[in-house]
Short mmCIF file of C-alpha atoms in Angstrom, two decimals:
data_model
loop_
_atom_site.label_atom_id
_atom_site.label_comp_id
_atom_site.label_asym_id
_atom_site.label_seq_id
_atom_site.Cartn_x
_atom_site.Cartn_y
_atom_site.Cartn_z
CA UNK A 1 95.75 3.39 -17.89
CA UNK A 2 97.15 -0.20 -16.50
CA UNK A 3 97.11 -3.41 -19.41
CA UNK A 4 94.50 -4.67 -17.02
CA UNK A 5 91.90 -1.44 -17.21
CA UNK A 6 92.25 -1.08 -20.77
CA UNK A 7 91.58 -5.05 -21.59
CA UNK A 8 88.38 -4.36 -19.62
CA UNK A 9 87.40 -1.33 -21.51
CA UNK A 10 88.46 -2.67 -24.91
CA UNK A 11 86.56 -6.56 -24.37
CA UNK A 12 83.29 -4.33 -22.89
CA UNK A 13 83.32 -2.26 -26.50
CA UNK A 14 84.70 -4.35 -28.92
CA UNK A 15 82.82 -7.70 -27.95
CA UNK A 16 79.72 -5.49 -27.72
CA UNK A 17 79.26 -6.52 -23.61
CA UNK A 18 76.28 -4.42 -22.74
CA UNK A 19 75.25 -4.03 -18.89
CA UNK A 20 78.10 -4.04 -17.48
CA UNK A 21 81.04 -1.52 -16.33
CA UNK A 22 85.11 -2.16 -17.00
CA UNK A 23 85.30 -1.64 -12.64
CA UNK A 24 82.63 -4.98 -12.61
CA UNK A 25 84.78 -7.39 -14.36
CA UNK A 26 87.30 -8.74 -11.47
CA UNK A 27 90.97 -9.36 -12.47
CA UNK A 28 90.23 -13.51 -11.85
CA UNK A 29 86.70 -13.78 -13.11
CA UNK A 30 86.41 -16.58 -15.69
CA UNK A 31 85.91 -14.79 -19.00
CA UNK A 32 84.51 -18.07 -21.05
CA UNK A 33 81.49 -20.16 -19.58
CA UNK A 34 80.07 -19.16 -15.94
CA UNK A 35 81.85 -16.04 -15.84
CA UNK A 36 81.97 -13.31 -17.85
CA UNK A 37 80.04 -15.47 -20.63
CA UNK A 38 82.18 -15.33 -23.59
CA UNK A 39 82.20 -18.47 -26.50
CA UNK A 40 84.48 -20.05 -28.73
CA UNK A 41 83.74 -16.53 -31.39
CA UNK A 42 84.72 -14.03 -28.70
CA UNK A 43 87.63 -16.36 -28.22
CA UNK A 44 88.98 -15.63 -32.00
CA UNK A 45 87.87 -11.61 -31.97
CA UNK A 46 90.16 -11.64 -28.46
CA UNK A 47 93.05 -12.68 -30.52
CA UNK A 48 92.46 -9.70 -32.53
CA UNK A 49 92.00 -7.65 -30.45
CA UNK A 50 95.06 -8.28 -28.35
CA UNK A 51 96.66 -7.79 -31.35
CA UNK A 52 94.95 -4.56 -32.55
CA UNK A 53 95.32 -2.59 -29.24
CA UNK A 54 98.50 -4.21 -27.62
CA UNK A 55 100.58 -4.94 -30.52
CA UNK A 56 100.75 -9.11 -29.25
CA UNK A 57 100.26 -12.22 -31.12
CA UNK A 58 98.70 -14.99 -30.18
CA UNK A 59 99.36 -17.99 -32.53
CA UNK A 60 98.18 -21.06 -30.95
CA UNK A 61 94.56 -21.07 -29.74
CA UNK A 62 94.77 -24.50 -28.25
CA UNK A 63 98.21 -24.10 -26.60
CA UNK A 64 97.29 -20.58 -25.47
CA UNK A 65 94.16 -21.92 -23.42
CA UNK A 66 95.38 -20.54 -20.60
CA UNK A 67 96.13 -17.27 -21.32
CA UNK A 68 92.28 -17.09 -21.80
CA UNK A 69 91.11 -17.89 -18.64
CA UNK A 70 90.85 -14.50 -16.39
CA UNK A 71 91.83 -10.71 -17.12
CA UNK A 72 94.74 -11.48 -14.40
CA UNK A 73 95.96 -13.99 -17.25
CA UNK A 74 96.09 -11.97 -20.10
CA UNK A 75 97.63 -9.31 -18.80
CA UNK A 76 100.15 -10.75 -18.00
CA UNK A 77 100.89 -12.67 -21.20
CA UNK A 78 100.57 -9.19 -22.86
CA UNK A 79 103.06 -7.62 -20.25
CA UNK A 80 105.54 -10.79 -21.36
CA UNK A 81 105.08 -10.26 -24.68
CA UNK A 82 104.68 -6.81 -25.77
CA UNK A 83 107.96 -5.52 -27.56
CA UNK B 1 48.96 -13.79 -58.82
CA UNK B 2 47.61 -11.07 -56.28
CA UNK B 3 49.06 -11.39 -52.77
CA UNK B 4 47.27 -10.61 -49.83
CA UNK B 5 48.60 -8.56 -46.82
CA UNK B 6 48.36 -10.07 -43.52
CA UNK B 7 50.34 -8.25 -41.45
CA UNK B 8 52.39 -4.89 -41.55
CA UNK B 9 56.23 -4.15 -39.40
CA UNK B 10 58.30 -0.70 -39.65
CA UNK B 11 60.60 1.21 -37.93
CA UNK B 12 61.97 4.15 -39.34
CA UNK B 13 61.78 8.06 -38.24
CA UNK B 14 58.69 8.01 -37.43
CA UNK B 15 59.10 5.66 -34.68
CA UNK B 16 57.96 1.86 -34.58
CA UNK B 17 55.14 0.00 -35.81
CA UNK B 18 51.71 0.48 -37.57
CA UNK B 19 50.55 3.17 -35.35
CA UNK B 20 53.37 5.27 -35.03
CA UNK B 21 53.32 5.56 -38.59
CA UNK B 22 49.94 6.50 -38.54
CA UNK B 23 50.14 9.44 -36.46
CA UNK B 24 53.39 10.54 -39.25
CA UNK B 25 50.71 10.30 -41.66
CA UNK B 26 48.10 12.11 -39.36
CA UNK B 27 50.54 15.01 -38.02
CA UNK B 28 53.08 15.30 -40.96
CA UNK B 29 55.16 15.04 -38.21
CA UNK B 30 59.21 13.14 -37.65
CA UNK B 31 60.04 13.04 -33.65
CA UNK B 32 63.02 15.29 -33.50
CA UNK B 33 64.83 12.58 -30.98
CA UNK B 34 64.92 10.72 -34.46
CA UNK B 35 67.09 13.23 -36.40
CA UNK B 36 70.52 13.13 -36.41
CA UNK B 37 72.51 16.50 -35.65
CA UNK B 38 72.91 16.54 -39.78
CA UNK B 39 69.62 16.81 -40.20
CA UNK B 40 69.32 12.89 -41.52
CA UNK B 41 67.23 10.64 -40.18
CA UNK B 42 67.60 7.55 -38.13
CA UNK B 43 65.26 4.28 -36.95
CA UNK B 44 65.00 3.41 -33.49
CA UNK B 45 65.30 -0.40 -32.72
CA UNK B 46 64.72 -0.09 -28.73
CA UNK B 47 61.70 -2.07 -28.99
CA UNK B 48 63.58 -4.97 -30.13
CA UNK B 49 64.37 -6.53 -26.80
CA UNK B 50 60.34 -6.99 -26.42
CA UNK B 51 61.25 -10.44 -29.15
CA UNK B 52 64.77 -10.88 -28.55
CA UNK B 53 66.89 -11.36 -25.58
CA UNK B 54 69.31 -8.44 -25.12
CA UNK B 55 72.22 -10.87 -24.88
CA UNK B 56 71.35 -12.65 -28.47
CA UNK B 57 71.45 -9.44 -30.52
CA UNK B 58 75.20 -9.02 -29.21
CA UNK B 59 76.95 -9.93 -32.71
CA UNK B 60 74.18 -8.34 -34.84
CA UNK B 61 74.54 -4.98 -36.60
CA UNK B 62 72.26 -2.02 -36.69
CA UNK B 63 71.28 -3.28 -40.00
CA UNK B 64 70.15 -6.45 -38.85
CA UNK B 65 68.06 -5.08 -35.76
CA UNK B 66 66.24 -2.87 -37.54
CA UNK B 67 65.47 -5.74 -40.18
CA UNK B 68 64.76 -7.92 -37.53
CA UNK B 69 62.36 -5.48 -35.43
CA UNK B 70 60.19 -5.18 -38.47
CA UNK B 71 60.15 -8.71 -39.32
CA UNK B 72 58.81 -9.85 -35.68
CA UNK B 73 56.48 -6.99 -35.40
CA UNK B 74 54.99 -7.44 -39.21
CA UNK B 75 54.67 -11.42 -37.49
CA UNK B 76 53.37 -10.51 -34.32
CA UNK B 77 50.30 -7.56 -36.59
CA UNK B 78 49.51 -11.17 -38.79
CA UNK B 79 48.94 -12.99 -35.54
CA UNK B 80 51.19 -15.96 -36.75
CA UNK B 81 53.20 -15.43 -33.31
CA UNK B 82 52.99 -19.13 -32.44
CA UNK B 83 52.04 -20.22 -35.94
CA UNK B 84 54.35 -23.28 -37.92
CA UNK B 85 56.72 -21.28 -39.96
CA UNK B 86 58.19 -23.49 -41.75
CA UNK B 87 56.93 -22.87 -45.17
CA UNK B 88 57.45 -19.02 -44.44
CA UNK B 89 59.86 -17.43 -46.83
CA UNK B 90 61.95 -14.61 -46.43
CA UNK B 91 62.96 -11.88 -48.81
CA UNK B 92 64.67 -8.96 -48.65
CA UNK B 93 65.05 -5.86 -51.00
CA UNK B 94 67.88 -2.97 -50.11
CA UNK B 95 69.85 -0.92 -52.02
CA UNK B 96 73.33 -1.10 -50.24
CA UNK B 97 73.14 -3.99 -47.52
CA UNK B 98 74.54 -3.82 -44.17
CA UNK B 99 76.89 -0.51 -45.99
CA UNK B 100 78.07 0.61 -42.27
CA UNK B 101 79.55 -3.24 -41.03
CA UNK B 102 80.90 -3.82 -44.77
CA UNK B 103 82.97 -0.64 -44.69
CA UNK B 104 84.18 -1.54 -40.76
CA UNK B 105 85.07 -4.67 -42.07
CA UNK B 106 87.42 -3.42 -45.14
CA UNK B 107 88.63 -0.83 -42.88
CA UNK B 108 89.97 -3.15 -40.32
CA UNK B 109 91.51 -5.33 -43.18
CA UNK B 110 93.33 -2.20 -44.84
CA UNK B 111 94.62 -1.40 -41.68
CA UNK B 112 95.66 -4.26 -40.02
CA UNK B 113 95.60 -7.01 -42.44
CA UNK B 114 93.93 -10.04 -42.63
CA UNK B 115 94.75 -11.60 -39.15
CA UNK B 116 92.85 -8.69 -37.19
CA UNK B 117 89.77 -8.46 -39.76
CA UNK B 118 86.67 -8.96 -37.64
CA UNK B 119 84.71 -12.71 -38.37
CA UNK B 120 81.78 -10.79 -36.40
CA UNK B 121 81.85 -7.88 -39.10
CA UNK B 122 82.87 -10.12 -41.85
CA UNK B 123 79.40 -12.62 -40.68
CA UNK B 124 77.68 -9.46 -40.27
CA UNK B 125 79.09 -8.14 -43.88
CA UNK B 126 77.64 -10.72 -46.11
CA UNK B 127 74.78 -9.80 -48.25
CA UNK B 128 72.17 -12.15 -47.07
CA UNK B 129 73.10 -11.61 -43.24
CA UNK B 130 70.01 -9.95 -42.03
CA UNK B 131 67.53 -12.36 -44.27
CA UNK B 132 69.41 -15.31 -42.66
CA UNK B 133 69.12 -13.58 -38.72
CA UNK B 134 65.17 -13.14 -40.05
CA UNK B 135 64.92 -16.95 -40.90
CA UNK B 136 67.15 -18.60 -37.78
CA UNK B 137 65.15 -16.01 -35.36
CA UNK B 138 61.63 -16.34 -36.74
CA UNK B 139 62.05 -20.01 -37.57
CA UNK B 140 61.33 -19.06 -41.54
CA UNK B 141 62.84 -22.26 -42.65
CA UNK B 142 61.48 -22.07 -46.59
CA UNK B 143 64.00 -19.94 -48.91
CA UNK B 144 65.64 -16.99 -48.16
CA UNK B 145 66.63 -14.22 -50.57
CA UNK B 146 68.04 -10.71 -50.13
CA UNK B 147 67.48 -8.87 -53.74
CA UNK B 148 69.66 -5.49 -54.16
CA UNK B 149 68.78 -3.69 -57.68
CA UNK B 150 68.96 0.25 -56.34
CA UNK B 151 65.83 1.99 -56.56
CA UNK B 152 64.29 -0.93 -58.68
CA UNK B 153 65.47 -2.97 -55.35
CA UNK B 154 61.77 -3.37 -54.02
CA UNK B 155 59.64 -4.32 -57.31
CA UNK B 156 62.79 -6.51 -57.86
CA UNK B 157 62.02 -8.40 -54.85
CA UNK B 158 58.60 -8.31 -54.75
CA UNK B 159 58.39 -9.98 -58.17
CA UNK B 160 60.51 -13.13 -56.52
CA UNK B 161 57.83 -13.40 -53.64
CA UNK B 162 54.94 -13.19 -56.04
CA UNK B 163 56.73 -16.13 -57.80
CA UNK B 164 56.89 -18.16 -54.57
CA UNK B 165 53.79 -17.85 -53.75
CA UNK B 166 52.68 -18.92 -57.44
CA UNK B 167 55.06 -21.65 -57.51
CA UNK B 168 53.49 -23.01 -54.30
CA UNK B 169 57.36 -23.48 -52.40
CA UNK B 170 56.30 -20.96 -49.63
CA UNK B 171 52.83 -20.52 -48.01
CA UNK B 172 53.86 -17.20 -46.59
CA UNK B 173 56.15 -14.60 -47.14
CA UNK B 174 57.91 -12.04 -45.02
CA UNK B 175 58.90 -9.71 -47.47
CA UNK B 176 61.27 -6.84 -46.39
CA UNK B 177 62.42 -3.40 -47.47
CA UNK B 178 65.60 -1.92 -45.10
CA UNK B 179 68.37 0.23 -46.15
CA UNK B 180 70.67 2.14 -43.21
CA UNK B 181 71.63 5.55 -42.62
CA UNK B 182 75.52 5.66 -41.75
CA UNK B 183 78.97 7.87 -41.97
CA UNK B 184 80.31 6.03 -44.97
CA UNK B 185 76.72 7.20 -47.19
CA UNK B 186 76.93 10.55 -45.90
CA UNK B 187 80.56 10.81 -46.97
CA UNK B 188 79.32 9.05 -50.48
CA UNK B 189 76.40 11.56 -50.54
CA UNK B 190 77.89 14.67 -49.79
CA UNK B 191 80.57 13.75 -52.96
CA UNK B 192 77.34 13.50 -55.24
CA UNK B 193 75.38 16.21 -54.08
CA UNK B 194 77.40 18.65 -51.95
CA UNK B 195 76.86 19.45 -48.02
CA UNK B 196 74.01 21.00 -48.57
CA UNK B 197 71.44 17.55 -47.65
CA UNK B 198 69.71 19.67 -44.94
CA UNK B 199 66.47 19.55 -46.01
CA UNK B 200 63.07 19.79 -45.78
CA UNK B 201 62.52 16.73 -48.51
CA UNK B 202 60.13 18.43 -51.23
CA UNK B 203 59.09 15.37 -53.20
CA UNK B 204 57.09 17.71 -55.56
CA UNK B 205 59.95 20.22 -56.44
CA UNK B 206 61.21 17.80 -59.08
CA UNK B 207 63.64 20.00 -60.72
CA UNK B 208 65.28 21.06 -57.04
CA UNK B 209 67.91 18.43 -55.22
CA UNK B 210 66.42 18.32 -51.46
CA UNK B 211 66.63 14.57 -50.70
CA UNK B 212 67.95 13.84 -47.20
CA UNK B 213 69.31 10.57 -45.74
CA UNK B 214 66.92 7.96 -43.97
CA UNK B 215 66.94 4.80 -42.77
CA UNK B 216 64.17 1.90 -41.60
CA UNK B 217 62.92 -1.44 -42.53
CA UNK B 218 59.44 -2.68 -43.39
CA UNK B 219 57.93 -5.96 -43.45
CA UNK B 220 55.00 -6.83 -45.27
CA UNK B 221 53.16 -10.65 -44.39
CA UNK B 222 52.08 -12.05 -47.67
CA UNK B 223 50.30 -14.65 -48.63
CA UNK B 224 48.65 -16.22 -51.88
CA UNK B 225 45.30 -14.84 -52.27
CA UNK B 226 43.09 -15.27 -49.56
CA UNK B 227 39.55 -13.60 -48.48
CA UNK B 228 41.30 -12.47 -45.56
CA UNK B 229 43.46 -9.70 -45.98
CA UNK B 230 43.14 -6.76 -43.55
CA UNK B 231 45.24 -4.46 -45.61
CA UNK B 232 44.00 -5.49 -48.94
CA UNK B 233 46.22 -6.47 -52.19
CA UNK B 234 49.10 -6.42 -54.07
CA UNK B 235 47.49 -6.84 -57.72
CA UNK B 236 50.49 -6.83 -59.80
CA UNK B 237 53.82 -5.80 -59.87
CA UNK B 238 55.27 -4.09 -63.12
CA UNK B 239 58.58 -3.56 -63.90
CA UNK B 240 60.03 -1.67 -67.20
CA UNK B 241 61.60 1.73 -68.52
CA UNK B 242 59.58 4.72 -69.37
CA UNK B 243 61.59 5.86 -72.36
CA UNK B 244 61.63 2.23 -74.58
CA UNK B 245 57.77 1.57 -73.13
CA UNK B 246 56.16 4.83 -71.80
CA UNK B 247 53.36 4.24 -68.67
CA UNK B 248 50.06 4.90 -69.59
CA UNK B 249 48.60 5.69 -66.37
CA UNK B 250 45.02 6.37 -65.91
CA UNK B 251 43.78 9.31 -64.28
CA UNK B 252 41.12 7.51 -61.99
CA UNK B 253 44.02 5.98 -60.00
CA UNK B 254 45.55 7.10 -57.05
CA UNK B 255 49.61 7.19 -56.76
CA UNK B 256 51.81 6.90 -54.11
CA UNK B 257 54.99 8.13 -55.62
CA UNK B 258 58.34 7.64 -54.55
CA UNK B 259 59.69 11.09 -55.39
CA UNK B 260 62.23 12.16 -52.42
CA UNK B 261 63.75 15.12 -53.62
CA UNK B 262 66.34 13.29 -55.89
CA UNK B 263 66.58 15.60 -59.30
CA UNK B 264 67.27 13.20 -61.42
CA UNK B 265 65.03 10.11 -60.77
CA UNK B 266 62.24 12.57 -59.92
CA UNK B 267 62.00 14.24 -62.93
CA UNK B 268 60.31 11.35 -64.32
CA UNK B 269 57.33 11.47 -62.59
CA UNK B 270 55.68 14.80 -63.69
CA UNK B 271 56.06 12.52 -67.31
CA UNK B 272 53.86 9.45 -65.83
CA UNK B 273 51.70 11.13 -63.05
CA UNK B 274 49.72 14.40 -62.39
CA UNK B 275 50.32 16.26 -59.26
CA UNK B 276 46.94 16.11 -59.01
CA UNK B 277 46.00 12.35 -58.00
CA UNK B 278 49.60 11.58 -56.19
CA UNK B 279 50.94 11.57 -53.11
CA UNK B 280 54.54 11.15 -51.43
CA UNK B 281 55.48 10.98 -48.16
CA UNK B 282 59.52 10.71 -48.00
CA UNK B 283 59.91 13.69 -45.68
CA UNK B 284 58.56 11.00 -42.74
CA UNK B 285 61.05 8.39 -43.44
CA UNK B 286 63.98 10.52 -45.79
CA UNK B 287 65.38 9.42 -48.70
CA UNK B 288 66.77 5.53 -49.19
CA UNK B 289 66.88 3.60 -51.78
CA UNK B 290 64.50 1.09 -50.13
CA UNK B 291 62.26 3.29 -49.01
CA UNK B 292 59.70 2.21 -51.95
CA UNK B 293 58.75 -0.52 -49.18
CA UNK B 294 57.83 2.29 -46.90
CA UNK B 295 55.67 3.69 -49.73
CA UNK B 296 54.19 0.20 -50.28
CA UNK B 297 53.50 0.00 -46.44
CA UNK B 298 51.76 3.40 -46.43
CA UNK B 299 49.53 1.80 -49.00
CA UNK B 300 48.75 -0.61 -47.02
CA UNK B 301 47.59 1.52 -43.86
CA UNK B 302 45.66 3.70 -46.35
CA UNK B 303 44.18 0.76 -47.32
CA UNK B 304 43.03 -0.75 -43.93
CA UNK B 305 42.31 2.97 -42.76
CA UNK B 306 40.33 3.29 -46.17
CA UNK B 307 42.25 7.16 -45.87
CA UNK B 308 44.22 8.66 -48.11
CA UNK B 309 46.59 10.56 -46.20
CA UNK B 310 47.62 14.33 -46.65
CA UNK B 311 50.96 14.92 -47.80
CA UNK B 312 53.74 16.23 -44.82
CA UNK B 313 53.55 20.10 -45.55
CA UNK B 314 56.66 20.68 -46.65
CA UNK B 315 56.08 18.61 -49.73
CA UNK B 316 56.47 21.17 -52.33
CA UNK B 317 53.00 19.89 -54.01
CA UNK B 318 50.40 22.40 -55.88
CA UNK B 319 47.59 21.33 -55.35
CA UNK B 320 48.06 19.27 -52.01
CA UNK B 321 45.53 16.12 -52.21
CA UNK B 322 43.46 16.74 -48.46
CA UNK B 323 43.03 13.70 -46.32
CA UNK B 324 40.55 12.11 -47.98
CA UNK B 325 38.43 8.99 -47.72
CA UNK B 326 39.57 5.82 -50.31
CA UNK B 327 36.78 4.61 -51.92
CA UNK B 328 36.89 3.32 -54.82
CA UNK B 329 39.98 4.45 -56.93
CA UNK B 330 42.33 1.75 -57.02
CA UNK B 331 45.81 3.02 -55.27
CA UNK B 332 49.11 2.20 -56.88
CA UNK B 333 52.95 2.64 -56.03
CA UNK B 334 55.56 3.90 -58.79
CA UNK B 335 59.13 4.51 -58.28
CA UNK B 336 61.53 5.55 -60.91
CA UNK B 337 65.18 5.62 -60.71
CA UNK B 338 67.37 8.09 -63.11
CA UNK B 339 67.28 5.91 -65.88
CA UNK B 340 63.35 6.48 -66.66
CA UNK B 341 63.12 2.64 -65.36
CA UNK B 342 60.15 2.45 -63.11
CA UNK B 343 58.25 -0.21 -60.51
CA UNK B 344 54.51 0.02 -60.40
CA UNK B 345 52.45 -1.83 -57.52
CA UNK B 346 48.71 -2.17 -57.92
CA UNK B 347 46.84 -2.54 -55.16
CA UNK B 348 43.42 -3.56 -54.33
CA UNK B 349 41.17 -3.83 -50.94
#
């Protein structure tokens, strides 16, 4: 399984995302706000659970902003990162 | 200070709301789609979404749905739907908490440390969670109390309501019974009592272990005594211990006991009561420390349906009491736990 289909099966079960399917989320879909919906809490449980299943830290919130933004971006922080 | 009974909420085996339980109490009957593969029992909350957008209920635990389920129906049975609820109070009696969340929450700290511990479980985790989801979603902006005191849990509670309501802080109260059915309990259970939980509950075998997990919440809608109260009254609420201050229990009263095929706690009853004016109904619901609500929400049906119901077969009673009209026999609630210490609810109509 790719860093990208296992971020989309671990966000749909650990944030508790009902109603929709790892295959619905698109790689560049906004996960805060419009897109996928998430909020400042599922922002702090994604730190964990980056950390939890992929063994990377995040230590910043505010300078890691970006790494937020779409499944395409956090990926590939977590491909950069991962010892 | 009697309380009246406005309005009655459950979910447990038996399905949800006032008239599922009543067919329990009619058939003697537990869906099998709400028992587990172990036998236990579990409370569906799929009726939920009917008060609470799917998306809201995201972050909120098992625990909390069922608690909140109750609550909202127990609201919507008092008619008080669109009603100012800002003198409603809301307490909550349980004999673990939200066991299932605390234990995922310890779990992820022991094994990955502090930085990867859950805030949702930890949120979910503290005591008063489900009582504080009850006031935000319901708008119960008077106190808010979550009283845990094992089997005495639901007296406990009740006691703090009834001094609410006396006090005159609250005009209402939404007073709650839950307790949850989950891995960590069974594991805890089967350590006390061995694997062999499989059942069928016989609350009148007292000297024979055959309690089985269960899970639900109840709601009861109190208020201060009123002439309108379609499920009748809470009298009084007693609390004390048989051995220093022995019951003296007439024989013209009715009993609803709380006897769920626990040795040790039901062994007291055949001291207090006679088989032949009680009745118990755990094998509908299964055995929780809460579930004392559930027999003080049976009350309150039999009450409205002015029926006292017949005990589920498998009982283990006697001399089974039949479905019988209630007329005039006042009904009552007693619970012990294994220390001889009891709760009695009187109850008028």
């Amino acid at each position: 399984m790719s860093v990208k289909e296992k971020l989309k099966q671990v966000l749909i079960e650990d944030l508790n995302i009902e109603d929709v399917e790892p295959d619905e989320i698109a790689d560049d879909l906004a996960l805060f706000g419009e897109g996928l919906g998430l909020d400042s809490l599922d922002a702090v449980e994604l730190v964990i659970i980056i950390q939890k299943h992929f063994g990377v830290e995040i230590k910043d919130m505010v300078e890691s902003r970006p790494i937020f933004e779409s499944i395409n971006t956090l990926a590939a922080y977590i491909e950069a990162n991962k010892s | 200070m009697r309380m009246a009974i406005q309005g009655v909420g459950i979910t447990g085996a038996f399905g949800t709301g006032v008239d599922a339980l009543r067919t329990a109490l009619q058939t003697g009957q537990v869906p099998a789609e709400n028992k587990t593969a172990e036998n236990g029992y579990q409370a569906p909350v799929d009726k939920l979404v009917d008060f609470i957008p799917k998306r809201a209920l995201r972050r909120i635990d098992h625990f909390s749905k069922m608690t909140l389920l109750s609550a909202s129906l127990a609201i919507q049975d008092a008619k008080l739907e669109t009603a100012d609820r800002s003198r409603m109070g809301v307490v909550i009696a349980t004999g673990y908490g939200t066991l299932q969340t605390t234990f995922k929450f310890l779990d992820s700290y022991l094994d990955y440390g502090y930085a990867c511990s859950s805030p949702t479980h930890f949120s979910n985790s503290v005591h008063n969670a489900a009582a504080a989801h009850v006031s935000m979603q319901m708008q119960a902006t008077a106190p808010s109390l979550t009283v845990t005191q094992f089997e005495m849990s639901v007296a406990s509670a009740l006691l703090s309501a009834q001094q609410w309501l006396a006090e005159g802080r609250v005009d209402q109260v939404l007073f709650g019974a839950v307790d949850e059915s989950c891995e960590v309990l069974h594991y805890c259970r089967n350590q006390f009592f061995g694997a062999g939980e499989q059942g069928p509950i016989q609350p009148f075998a007292f000297d024979k272990q055959s309690a089985v997990a269960g899970e639900g919440a109840t709601f009861l809608l109190l208020t201060a005594d009123s002439e309108a109260a379609p499920y009748g009254f809470i009298d009084s609420v007693q609390m004390g211990n048989h051995t220093v201050s022995p019951l003296q229990l007439s024989n013209d009263e009715l009993f609803i006991i709380g006897a769920d095929g626990h040795r040790q706690c039901s062994s007291w009853y055949p001291q207090a009561v006679s088989d032949s004016n009680a009745v118990a109904y755990a094998p509908l619901y299964g055995s929780f420390l809460a579930a004392a609500g559930f027999d003080l929400a049976v009350a309150a049906v039999s009450q409205r349906d002015e029926t006292i119901y017949l005990c589920p077969e498998s009982s283990g009673s006697v001399g089974l009491l039949p479905t019988q009209k209630l007329t005039s026999q006042p009904l009552s609630c007693l619970k012990f736990d294994g220390g001889g210490n009891y709760g009695l609810i009187r109850l008028s109509r």
